[in-house]
PDB file of C-alpha atoms in Angstrom:
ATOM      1  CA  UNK L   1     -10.407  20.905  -6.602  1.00  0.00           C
ATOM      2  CA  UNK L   2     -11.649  19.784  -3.162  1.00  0.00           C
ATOM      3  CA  UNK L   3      -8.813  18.488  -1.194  1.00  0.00           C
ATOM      4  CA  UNK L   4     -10.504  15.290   0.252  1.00  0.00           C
ATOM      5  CA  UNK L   5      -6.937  14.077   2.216  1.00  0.00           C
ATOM      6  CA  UNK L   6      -5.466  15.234   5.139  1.00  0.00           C
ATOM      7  CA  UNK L   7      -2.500  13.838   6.686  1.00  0.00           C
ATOM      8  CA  UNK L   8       0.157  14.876   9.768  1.00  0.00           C
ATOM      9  CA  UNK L   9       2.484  14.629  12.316  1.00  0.00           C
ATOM     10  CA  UNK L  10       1.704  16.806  15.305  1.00  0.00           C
ATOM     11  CA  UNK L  11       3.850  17.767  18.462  1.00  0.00           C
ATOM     12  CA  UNK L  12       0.557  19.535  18.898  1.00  0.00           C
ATOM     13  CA  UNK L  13      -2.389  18.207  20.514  1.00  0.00           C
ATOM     14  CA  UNK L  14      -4.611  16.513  17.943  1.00  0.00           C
ATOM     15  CA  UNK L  15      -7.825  18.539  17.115  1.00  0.00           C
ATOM     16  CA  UNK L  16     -10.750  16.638  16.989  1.00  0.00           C
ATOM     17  CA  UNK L  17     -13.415  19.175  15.855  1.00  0.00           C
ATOM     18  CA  UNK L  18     -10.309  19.960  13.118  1.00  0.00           C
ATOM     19  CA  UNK L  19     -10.396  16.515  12.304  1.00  0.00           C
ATOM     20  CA  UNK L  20     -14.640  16.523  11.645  1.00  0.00           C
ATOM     21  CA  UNK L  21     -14.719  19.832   9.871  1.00  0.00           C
ATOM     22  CA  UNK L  22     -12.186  18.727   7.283  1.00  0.00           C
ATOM     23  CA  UNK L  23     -13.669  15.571   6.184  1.00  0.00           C
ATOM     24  CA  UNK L  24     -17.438  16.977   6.579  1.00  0.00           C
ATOM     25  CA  UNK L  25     -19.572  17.376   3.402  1.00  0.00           C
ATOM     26  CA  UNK L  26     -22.753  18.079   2.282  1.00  0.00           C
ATOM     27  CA  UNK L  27     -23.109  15.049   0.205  1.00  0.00           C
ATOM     28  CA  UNK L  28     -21.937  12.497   3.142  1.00  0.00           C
ATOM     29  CA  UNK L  29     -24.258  11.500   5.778  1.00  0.00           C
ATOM     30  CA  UNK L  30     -22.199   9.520   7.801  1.00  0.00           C
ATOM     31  CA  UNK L  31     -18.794  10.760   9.869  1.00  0.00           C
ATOM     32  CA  UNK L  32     -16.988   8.093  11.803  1.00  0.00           C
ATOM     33  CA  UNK L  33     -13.936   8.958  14.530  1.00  0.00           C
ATOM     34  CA  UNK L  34     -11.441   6.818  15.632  1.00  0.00           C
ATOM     35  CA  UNK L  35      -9.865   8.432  18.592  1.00  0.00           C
ATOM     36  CA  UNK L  36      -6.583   6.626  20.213  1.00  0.00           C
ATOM     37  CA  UNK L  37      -5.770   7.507  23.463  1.00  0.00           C
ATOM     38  CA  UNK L  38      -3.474   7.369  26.320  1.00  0.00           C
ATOM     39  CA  UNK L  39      -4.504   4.082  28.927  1.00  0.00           C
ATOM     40  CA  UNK L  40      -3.345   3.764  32.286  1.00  0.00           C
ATOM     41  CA  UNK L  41      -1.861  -0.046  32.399  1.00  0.00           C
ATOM     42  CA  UNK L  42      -0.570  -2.562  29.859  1.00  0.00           C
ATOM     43  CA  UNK L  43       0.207  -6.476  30.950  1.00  0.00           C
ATOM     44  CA  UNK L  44      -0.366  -5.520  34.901  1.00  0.00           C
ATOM     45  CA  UNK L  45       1.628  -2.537  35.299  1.00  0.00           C
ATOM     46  CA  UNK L  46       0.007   1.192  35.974  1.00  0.00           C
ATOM     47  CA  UNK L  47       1.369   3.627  32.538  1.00  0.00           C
ATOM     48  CA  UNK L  48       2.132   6.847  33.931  1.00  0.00           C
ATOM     49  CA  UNK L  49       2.029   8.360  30.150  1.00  0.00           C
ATOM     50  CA  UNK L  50       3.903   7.394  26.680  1.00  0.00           C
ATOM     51  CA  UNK L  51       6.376   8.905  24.592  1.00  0.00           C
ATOM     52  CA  UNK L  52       5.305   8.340  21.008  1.00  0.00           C
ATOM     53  CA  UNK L  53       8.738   8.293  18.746  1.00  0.00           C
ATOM     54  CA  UNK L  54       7.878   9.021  14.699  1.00  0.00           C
ATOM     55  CA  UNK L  55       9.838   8.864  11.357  1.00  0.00           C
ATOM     56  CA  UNK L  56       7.629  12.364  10.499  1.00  0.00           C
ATOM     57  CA  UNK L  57       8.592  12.671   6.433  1.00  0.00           C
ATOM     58  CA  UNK L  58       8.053   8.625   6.021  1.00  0.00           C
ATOM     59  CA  UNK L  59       5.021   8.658   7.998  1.00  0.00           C
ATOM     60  CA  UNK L  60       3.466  11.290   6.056  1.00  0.00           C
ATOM     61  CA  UNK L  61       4.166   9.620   2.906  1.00  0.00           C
ATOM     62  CA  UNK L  62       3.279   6.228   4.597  1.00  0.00           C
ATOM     63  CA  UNK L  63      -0.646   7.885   5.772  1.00  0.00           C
ATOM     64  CA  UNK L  64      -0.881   9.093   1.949  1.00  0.00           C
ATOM     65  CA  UNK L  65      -0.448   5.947   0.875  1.00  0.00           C
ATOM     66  CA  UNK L  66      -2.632   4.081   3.007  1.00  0.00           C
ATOM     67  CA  UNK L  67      -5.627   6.698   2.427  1.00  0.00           C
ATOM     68  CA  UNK L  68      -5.104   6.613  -1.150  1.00  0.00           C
ATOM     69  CA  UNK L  69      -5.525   2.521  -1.026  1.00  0.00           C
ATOM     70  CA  UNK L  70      -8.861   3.149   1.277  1.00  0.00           C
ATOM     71  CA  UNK L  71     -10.237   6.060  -1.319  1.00  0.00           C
ATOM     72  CA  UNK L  72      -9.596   2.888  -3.576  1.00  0.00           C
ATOM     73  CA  UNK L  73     -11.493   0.482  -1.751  1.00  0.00           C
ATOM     74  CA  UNK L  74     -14.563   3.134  -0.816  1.00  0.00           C
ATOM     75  CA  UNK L  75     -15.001   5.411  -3.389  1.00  0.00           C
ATOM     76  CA  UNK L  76     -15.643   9.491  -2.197  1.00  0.00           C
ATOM     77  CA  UNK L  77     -14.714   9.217   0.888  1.00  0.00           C
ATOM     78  CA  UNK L  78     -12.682  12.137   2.578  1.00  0.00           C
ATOM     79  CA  UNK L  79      -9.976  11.074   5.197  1.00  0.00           C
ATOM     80  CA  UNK L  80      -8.546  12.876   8.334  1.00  0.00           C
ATOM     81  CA  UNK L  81      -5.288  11.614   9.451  1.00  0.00           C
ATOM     82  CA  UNK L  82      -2.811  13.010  12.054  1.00  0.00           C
ATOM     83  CA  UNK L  83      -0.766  11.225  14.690  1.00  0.00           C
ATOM     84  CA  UNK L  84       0.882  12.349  17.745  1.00  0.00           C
ATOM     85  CA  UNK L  85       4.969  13.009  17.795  1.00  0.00           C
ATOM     86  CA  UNK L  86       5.988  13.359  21.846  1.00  0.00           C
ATOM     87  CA  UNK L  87       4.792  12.322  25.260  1.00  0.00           C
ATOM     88  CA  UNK L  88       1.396  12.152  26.698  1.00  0.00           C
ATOM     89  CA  UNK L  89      -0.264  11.725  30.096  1.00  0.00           C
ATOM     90  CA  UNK L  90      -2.977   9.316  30.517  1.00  0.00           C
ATOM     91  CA  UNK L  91      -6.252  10.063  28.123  1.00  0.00           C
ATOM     92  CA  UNK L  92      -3.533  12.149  25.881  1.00  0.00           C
ATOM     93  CA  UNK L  93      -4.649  11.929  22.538  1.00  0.00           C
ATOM     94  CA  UNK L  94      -2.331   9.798  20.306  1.00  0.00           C
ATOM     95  CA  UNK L  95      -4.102   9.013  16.787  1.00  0.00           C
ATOM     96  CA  UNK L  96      -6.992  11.147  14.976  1.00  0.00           C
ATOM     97  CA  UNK L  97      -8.917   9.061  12.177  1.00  0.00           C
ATOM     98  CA  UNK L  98     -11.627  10.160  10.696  1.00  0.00           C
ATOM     99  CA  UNK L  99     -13.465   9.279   8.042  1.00  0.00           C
ATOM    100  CA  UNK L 100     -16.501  10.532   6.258  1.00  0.00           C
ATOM    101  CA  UNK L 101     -19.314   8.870   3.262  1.00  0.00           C
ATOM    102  CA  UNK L 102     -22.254   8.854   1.626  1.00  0.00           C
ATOM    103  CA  UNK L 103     -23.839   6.033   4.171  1.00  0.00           C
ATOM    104  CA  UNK L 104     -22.089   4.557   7.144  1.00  0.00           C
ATOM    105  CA  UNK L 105     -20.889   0.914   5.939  1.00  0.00           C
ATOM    106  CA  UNK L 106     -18.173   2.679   3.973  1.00  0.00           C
ATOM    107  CA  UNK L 107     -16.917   5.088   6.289  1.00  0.00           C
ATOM    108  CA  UNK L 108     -16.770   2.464   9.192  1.00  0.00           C
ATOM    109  CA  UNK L 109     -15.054   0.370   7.403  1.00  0.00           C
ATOM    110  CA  UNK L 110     -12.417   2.330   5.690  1.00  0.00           C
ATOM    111  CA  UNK L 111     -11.572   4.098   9.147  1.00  0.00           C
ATOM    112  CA  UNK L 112     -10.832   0.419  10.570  1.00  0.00           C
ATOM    113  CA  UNK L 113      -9.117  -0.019   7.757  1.00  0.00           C
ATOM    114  CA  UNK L 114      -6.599   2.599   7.730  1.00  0.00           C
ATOM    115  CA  UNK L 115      -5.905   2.250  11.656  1.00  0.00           C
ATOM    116  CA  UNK L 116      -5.406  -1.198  11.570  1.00  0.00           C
ATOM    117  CA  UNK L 117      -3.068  -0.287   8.290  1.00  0.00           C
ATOM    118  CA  UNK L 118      -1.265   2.299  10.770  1.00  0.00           C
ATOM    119  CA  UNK L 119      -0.480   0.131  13.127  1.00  0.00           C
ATOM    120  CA  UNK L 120       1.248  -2.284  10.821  1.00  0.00           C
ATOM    121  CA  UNK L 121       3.321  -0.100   8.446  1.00  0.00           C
ATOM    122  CA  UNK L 122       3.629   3.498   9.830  1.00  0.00           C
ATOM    123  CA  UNK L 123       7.223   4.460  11.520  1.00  0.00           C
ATOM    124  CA  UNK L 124       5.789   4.979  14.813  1.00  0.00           C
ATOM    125  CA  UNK L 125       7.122   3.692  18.253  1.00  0.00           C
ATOM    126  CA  UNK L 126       5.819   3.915  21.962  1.00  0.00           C
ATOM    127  CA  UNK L 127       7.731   4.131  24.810  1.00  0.00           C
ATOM    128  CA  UNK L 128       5.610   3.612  27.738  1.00  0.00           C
ATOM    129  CA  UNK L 129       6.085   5.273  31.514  1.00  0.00           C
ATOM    130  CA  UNK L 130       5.739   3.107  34.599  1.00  0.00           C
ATOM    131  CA  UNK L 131       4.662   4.297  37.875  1.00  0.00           C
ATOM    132  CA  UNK L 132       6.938   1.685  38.804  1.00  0.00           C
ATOM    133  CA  UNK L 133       9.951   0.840  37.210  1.00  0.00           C
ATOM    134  CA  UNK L 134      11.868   1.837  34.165  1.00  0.00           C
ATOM    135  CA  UNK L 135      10.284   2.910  30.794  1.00  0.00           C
ATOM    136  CA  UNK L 136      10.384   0.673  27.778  1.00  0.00           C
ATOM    137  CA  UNK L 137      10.034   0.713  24.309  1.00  0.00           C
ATOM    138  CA  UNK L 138       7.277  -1.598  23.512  1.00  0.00           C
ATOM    139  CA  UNK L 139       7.330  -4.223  20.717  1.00  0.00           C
ATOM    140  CA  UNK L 140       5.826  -3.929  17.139  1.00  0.00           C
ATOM    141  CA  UNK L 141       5.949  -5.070  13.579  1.00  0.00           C
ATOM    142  CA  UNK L 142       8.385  -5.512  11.975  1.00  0.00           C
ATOM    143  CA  UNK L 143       8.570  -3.760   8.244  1.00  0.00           C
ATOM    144  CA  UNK L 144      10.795  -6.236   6.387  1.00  0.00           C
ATOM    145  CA  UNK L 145       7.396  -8.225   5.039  1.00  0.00           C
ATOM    146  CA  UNK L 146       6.562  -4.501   3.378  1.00  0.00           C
ATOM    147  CA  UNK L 147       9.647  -4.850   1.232  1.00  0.00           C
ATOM    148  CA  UNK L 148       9.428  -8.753   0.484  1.00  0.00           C
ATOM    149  CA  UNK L 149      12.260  -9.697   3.798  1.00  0.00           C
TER     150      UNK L 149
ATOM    151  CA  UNK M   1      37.591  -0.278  -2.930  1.00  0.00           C
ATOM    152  CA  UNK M   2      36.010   3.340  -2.159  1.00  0.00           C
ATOM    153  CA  UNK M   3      34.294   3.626   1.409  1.00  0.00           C
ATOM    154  CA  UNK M   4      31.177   5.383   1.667  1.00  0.00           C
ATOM    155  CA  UNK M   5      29.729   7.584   4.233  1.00  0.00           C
ATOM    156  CA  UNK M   6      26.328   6.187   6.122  1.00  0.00           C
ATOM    157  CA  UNK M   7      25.063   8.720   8.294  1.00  0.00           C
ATOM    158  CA  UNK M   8      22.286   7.187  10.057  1.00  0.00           C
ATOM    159  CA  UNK M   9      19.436   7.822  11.962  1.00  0.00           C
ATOM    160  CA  UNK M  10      18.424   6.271  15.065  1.00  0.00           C
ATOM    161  CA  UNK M  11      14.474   5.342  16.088  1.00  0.00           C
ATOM    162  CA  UNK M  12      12.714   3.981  18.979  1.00  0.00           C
ATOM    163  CA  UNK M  13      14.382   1.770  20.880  1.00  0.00           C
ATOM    164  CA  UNK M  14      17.678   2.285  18.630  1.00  0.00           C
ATOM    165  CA  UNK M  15      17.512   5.764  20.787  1.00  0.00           C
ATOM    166  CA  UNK M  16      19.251   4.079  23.852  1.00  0.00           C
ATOM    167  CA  UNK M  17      22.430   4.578  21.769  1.00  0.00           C
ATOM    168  CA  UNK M  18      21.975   7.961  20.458  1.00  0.00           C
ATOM    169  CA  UNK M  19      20.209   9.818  17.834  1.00  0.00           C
ATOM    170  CA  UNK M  20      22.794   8.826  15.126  1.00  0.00           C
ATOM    171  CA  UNK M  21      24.953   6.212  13.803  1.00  0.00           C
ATOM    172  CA  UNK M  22      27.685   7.338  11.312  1.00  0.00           C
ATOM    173  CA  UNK M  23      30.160   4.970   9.722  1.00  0.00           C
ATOM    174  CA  UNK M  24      31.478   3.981   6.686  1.00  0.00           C
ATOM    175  CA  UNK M  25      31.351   0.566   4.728  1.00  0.00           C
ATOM    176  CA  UNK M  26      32.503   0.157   1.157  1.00  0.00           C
ATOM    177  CA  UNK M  27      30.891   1.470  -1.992  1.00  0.00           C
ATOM    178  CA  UNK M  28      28.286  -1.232  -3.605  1.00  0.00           C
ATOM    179  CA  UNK M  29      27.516  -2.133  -0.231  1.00  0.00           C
ATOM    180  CA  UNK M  30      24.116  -4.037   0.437  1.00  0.00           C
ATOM    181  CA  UNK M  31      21.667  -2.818   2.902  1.00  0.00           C
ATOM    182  CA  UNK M  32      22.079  -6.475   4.562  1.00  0.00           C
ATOM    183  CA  UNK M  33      25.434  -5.400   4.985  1.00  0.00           C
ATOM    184  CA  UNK M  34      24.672  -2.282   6.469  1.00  0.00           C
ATOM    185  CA  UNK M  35      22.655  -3.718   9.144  1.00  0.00           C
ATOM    186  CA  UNK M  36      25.001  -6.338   9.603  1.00  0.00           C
ATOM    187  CA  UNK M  37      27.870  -3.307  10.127  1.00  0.00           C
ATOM    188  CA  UNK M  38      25.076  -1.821  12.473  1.00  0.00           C
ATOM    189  CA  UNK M  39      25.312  -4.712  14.829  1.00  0.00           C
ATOM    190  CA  UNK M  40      28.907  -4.378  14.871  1.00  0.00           C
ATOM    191  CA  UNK M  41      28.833  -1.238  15.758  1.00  0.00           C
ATOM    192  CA  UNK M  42      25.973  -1.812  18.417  1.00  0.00           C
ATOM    193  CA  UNK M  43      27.678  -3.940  21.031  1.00  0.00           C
ATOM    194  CA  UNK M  44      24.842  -4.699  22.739  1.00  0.00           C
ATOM    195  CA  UNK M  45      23.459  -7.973  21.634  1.00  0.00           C
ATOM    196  CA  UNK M  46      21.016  -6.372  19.449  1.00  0.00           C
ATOM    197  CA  UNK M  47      21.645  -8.375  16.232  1.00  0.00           C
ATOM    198  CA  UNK M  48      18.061  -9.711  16.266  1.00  0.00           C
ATOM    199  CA  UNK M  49      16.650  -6.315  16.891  1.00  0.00           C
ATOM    200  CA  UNK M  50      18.591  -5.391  13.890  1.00  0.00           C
ATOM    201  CA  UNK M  51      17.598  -8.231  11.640  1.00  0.00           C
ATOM    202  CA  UNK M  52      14.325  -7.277  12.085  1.00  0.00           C
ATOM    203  CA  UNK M  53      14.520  -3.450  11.342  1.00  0.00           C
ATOM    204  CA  UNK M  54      15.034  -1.958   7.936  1.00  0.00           C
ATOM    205  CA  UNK M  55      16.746   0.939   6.480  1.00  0.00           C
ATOM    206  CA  UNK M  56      14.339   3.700   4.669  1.00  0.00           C
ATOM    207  CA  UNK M  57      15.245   6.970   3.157  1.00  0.00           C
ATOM    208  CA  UNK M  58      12.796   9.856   3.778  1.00  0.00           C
ATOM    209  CA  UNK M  59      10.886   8.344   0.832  1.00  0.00           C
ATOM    210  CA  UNK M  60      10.317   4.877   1.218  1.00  0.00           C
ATOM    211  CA  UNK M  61      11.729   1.356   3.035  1.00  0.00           C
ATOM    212  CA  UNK M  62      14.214   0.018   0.976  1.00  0.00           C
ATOM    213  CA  UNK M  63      14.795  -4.181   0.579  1.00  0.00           C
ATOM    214  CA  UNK M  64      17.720  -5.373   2.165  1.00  0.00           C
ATOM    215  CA  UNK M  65      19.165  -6.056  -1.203  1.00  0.00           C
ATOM    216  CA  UNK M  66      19.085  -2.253  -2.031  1.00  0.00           C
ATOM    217  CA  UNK M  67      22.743  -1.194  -3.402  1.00  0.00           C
ATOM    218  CA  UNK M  68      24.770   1.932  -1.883  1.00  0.00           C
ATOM    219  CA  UNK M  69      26.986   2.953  -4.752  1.00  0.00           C
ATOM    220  CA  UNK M  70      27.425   6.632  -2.835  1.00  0.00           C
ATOM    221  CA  UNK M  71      27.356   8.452   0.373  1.00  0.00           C
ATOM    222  CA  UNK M  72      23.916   7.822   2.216  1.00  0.00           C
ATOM    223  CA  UNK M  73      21.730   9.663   4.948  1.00  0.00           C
ATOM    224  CA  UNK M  74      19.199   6.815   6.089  1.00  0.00           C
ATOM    225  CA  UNK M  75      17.087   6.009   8.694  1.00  0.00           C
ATOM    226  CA  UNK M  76      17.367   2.358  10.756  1.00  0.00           C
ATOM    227  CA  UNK M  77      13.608   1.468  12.015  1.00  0.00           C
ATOM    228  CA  UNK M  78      12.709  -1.292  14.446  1.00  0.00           C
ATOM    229  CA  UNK M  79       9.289  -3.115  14.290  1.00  0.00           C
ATOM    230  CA  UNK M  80       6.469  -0.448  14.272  1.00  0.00           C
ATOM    231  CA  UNK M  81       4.202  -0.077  16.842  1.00  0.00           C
ATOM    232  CA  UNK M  82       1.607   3.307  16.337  1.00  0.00           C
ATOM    233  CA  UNK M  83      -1.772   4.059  17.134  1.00  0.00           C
TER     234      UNK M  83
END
C-alpha cells in the first residue's frame, strides 16, 4: 500500500523538491506548498535568525494526527509534513507543507488547514535573535484548551 | 505516603532554567499539583507561565487532572508557537 503520509522533525534543512516528489501522483493534478521561512523583523526590531525548540516524538505524533483529520476532511489527498528542530538565519527554511489532489480547492485548503492546525497544537517554540538586544522566546498558545483546561 | 520520582523535561522558554526538572511529590499526585510543585521549584515568578503549560508524555498531553500513581518521565510545555 501507497504510503500517502509523511511526517518529521529535521535538524536538517527541509527539502522542498523531497517534499513535491512524495506527495506527487499521477491521479492528482494539483500540488500546493506552503513554505515557512525565516523574516528579518517582528514588532520593529531587525531578527538576526531563530532558534526553533521542538518536543520531536509528540510532534510527530501531533502532525499524524492533524493529517489524518485533513485526509478526513479531503478525501485522497497525500500530505508532506516536516518542521525544522535548530537555528536558522534569515530566509532559513522552518516548515515544509505540502499537499497534493485531484483538483486544487482541496489541496489548498487542506494545506491551510494543517498549518494553521500546526501552529495551534504542535510542541514547537521560537526563540528569536536580535541584532539588537537579547533573544527571546516568543509567545504562543497555550495547549490546556486541547485537553479541556 | 510514598513519594514519587518526576523527572522532567524542560521546553522553550522553561530552557532558561535548564534542560530538566527532577523532584519528587507524593504518589496519587495530580498533574495540577505537579505544576503547582513546578512553580515552587521555579523561583522566578513564573507561576502564570506555568498555569498555562501542560505536562505530556511522549504520547500525548495529559489533563491536569491526570493521576501519578508511579515514577514519571514527562515533559512541561509552554504555549506553542510553530510554523
Amino acid at each position: 500500500m501507497t504510503e500517502t503520509i509523511y511526517v518529521s522533525v529535521s535538524a536538517n534543512p527541509l527539502d522542498l523538491q523531497a517534499a513535491y516528489d512524495f506527495v506527487t501522483d499521477p491521479e492528482h493534478g494539483a500540488v500546493d506548498v506552503f513554505v515557512g521561512a525565516v523574516r528579518d523583523h517582528h514588532e520593529g526590531q531587525s531578527v538576526s535568525g531563530i532558534t526553533y525548540d521542538v518536543h520531536e516524538e509528540l510532534a510527530e505524533k501531533i502532525f499524524l494526527k492533524i493529517c489524518r483529520e485533513a485526509q478526513k476532511k479531503w478525501d485522497g489527498i497525500h500530505i508532506y509534513m516536516s518542521h525544522y528542530k535548530g537555528q536558522l538565519d534569515i530566509g532559513g527554511i522552518s516548515v515544509i507543507i505540502a499537499v497534493s489532489s485531484a483538483h486544487r480547492a482541496e489541496s489548498f485548503e487542506a494545506c491551510r488547514y494543517i498549518i494553521e492546525e500546526l501552529k495551534k497544537r504542535a510542541p514547537v517554540w521560537k526563540q528569536e535573535h536580535y541584532e539588537h538586544g537579547p533573544s527571546e522566546w516568543l509567545p504562543g498558545h497555550s495547549l490546556r484548551e486541547a485537553v479541556g483546561g | 505516603m510514598n513519594e514519587i520520582a518526576i523527572h522532567m523535561k524542560l521546553f522553550g522558554t522553561f530552557r532558561k532554567f535548564g534542560d530538566v526538572l527532577d523532584f519528587t511529590v507524593p504518589a496519587g499526585s495530580t498533574a495540577s499539583f505537579v505544576k503547582k510543585m513546578m512553580s515552587n521549584i521555579l523561583s522566578g515568578g513564573e507561576s502564570s507561565l506555568v498555569f498555562d503549560s501542560v505536562l505530556a508524555d511522549d504520547n500525548a498531553v495529559l489533563p491536569d487532572t491526570h493521576v501519578f500513581k508511579t515514577d514519571a518521565r514527562l515533559s512541561i510545555l509552554p504555549p506553542v508557537c510553530g510554523g
